[in-house]
XYZ file of C-alpha atoms in Angstrom:
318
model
C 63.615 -55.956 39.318
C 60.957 -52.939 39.607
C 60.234 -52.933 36.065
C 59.407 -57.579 36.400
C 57.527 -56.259 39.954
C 55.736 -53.398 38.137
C 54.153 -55.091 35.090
C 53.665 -58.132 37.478
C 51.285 -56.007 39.436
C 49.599 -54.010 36.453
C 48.988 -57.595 34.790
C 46.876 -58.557 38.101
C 45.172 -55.897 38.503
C 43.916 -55.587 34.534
C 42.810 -58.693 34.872
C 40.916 -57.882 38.032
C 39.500 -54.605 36.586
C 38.403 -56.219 32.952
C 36.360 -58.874 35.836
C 34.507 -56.182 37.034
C 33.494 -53.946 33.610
C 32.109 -57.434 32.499
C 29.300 -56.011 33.569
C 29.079 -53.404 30.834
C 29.450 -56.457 28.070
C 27.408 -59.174 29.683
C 25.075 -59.700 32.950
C 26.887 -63.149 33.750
C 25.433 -64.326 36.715
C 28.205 -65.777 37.959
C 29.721 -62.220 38.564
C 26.662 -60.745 39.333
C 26.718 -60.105 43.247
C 30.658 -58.638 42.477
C 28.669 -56.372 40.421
C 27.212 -54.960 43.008
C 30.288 -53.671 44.848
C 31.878 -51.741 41.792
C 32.209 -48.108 44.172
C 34.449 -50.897 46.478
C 36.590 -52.715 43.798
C 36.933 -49.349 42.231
C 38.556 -47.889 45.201
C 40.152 -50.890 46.014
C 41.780 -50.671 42.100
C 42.604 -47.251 42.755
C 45.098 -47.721 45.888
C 46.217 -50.735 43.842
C 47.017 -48.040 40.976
C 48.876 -45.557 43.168
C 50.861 -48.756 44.824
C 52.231 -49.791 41.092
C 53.093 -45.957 40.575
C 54.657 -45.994 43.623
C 57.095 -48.734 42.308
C 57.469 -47.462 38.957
C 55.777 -44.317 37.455
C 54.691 -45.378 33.420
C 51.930 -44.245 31.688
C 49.977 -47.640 32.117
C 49.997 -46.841 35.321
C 48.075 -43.746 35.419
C 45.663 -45.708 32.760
C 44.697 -48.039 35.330
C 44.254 -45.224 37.855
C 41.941 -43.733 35.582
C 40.253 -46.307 34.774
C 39.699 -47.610 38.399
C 38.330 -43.556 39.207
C 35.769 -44.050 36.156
C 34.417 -46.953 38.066
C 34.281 -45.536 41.470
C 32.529 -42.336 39.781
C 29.952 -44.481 37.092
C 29.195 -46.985 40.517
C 28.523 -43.570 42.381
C 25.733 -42.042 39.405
C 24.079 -45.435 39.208
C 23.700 -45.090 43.157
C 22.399 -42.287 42.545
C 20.100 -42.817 39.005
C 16.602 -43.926 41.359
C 16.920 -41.599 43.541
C 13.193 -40.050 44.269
C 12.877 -36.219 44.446
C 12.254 -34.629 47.356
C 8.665 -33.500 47.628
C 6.260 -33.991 50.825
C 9.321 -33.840 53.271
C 7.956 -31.123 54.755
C 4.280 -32.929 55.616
C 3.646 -35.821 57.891
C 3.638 -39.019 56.664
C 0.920 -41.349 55.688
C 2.141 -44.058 56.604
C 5.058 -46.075 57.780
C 6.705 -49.299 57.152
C 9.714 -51.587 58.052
C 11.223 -54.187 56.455
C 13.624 -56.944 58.339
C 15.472 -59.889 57.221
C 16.006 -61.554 60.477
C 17.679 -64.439 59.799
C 16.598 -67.636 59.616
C 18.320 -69.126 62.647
C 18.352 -66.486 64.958
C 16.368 -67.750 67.551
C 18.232 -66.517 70.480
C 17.445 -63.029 69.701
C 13.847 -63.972 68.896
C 11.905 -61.828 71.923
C 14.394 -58.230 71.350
C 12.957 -58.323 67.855
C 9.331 -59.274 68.801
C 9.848 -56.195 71.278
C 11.677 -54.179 68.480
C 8.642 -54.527 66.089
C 5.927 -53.697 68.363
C 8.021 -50.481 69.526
C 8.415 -49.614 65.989
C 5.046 -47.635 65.775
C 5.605 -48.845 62.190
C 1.977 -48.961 60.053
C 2.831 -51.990 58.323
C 5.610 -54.472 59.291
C 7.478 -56.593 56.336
C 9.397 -59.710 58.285
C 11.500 -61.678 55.781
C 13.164 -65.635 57.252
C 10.284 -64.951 60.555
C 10.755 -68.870 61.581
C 12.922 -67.814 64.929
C 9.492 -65.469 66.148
C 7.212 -68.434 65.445
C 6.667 -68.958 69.811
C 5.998 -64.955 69.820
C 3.248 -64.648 67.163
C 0.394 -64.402 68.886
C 2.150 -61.716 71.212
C 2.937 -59.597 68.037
C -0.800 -60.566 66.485
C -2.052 -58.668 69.969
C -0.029 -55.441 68.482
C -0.852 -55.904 64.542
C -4.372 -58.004 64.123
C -3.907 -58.155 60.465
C -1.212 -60.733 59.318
C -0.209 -62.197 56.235
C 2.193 -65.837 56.325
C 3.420 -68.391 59.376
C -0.328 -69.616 59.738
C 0.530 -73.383 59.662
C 3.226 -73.825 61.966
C 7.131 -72.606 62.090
C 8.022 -74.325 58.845
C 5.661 -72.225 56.741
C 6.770 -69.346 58.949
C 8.595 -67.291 56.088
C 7.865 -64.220 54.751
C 5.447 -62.525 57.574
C 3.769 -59.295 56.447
C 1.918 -57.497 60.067
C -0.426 -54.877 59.976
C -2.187 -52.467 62.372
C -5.139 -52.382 59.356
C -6.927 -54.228 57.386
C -6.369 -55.856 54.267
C -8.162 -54.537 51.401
C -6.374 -57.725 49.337
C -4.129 -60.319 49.774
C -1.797 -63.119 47.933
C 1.036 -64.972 48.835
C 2.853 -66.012 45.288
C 5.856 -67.280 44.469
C 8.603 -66.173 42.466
C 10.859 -68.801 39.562
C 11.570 -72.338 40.549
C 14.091 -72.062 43.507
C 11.910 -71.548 46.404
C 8.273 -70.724 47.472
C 5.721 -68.794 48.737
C 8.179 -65.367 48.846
C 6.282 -63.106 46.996
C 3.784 -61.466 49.185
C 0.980 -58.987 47.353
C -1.399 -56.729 49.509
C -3.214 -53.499 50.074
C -4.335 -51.779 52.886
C -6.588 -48.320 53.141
C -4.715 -45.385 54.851
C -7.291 -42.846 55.217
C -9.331 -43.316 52.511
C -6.131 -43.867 50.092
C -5.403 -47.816 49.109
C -1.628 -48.629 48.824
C -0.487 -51.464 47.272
C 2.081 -53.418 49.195
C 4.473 -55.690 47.329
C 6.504 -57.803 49.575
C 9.821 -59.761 48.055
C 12.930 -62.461 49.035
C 14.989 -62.887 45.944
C 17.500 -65.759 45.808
C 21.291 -65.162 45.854
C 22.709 -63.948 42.469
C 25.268 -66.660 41.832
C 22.606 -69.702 42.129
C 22.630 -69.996 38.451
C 19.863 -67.487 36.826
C 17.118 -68.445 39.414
C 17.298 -64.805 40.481
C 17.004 -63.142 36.697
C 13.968 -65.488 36.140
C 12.324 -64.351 40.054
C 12.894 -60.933 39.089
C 10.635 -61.803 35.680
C 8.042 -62.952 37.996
C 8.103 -59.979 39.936
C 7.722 -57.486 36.703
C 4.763 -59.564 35.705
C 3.461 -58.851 39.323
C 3.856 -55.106 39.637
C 2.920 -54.590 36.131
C -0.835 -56.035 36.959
C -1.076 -53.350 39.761
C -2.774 -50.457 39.261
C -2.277 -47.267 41.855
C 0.415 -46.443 44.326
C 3.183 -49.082 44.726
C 5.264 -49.866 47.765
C 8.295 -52.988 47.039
C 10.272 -53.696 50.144
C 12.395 -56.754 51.170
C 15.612 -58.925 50.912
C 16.985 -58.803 46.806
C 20.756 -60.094 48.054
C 21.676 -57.485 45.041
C 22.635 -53.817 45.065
C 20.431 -51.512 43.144
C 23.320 -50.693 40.628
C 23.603 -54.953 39.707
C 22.305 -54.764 36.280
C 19.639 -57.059 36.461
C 17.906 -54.291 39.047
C 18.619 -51.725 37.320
C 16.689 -53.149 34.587
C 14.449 -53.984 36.560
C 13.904 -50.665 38.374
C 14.150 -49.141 35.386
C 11.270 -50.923 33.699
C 9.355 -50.357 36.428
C 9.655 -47.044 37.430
C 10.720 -47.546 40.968
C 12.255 -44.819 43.183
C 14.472 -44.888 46.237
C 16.215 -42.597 48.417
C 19.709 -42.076 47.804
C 22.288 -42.858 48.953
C 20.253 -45.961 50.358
C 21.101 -47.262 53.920
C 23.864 -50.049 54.037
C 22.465 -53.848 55.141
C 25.274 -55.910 54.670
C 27.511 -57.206 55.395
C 26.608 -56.066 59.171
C 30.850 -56.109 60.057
C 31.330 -53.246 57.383
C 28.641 -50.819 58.925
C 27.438 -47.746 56.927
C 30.604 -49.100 54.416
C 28.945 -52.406 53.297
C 26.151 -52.391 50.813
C 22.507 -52.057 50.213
C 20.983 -55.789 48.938
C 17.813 -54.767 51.326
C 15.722 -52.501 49.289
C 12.059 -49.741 50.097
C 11.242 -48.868 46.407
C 7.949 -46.718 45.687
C 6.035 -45.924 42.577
C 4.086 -42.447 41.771
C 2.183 -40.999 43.234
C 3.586 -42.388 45.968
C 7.057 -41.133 47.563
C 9.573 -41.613 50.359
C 10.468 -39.297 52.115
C 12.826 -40.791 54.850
C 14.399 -44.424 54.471
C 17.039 -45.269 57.497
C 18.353 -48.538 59.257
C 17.296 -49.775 62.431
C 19.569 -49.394 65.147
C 20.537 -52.636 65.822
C 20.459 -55.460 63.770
C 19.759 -57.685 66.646
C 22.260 -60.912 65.910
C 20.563 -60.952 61.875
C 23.337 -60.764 59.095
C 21.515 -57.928 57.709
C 20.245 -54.365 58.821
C 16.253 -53.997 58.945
C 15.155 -50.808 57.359
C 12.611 -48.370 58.330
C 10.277 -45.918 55.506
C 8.040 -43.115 55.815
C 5.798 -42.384 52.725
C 3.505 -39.713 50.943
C 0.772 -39.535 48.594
C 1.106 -37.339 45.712
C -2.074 -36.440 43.852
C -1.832 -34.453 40.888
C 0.780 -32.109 42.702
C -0.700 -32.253 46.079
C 0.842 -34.455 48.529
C -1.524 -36.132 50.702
C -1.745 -34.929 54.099
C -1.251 -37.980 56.892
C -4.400 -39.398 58.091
């Protein structure tokens, strides 16, 4: 009976381990988003491992263990792969942003994250699904006179990009076929240094390839801007789902590691990072953390500090 029970469970959980290395064969999107918890499934496969050794001890066994350990330590590296180095944390920074999914229907929390943003003493202020502060714009537009977005009413109200300073430029794009107007392209001067500020809402990995064909549109974007690069906003993917890797890759992108969870808000600092602060030389984070309270969204808002680095110097804050 152990020996039906033990190659009952090894059979399952093969299957559920050749699922997940898909990923190093193909970039279906139908898998993609499970792509993007391989450190989970690979610890989850490893206590399924030591459970089917616990009922029988054979050498297939111990090859799914090792296996499932190969996948928890290649998911940990790619965390790890656009990580930024660690120059300028010693200066001040020269600026600061935040970046906050707050949820399309969360209207009841509405004025605590009106309040929450203005507190923020954030530079720049990146607001992804802003419909629910639509009847508290003009109270935030007191606090940052430069906006970008939610100028014709609450069902335009999107992505809403606030600033304390001007705009040097500014374009509102969109990104594939799937939805509009979430692709939001600006700069602003921070003491004499412009910084571009790229801000993005990618769809949902398994609605067909609309997301592979946004994140085209996005590489076309960045790769027409010249100078420092900030990208911040909602990509519903992990930074280690092949498709941003690529992407990041390509691009030259850099992060702090290990980034701070977003989601799923019930899993805490456990869930995953699909709500991204990327930078491009010269410029650099230095700090990236969550915001305290996620204030009734289903995702964690983030907040960045950034430096200037010019040919080896980093830019003192202004």
């Amino acid at each position: 009976m152990r020996e039906i029970v033990y190659w009952i469970l090894c059979a399952f959980l093969t299957v559920a381990i050749a699922i997940v290395s898909l990923r190093y064969v193909t970039n279906f999107w139908l898998l993609s988003f499970l792509y993007s918890f391989q450190v989970h499934f690979g610890v989850l496969f490893a206590a399924a491992s030591l459970v089917i050794l616990a009922v029988r001890r054979q050498i297939y066994g111990f090859v799914l263990l090792f296996v499932s350990l190969l996948l928890i330590a290649h998911g940990v590296i790619m965390l790890r792969e656009f990580s930024g180095d660690d120059r300028g944390t010693d200066r001040l920074p020269l600026f600061r942003l935040m970046s906050f999914n707050i949820a399309i229907d969360n209207w009841t929390n509405s004025t605590a994250i009106t309040n929450m943003v203005i507190a923020s003493n954030a530079d720049v202020v990146n607001l992804l699904e802003a419909k629910p502060l639509t009847f508290h714009l003009q109270q935030l537009f007191k606090a940052y006179p430069y906006h970008i977005g939610c100028d014709t009413g609450k069902d335009t109200c999107d992505t809403l990009v606030l600033s304390k300073r001007p705009f040097v430029s500014r374009q509102v794009a969109s990104m594939g076929s799937l939805r509009k107007n979430r692709l939001v392209i600006s700069s602003v001067d921070f003491g004499g240094e412009t910084i571009n500020l790229v801000s993005a809402h990618l769809s949902k990995p398994y609605f067909d390839d609309f997301q592979m064909a946004e994140l085209e549109d996005l590489a076309k974007a960045l790769g027409s801007i010249d100078g420092p690069v900030v990208l911040s906003g909602d990509f519903n993917s992990s930074s280690i789902a092949p498709s941003i890797q690529a992407f990041l890759r390509k691009q030259g992108l850099k992060t702090v590691a290990p980034e701070p969870a977003t989601w799923p808000i019930a899993a805490g600092s456990l869930g995953i990072a699909i709500d991204h602060v990327f930078a491009r030389p010269p410029l650099h984070l230095i700090s990236l953390r969550r915001l305290d309270d996620n204030l009734g969204s289903n995702h964690s808002g983030l907040i960045a500090e950034f430096v200037l680095d010019r040919n080896g110097e980093t830019s003192p804050a202004k």
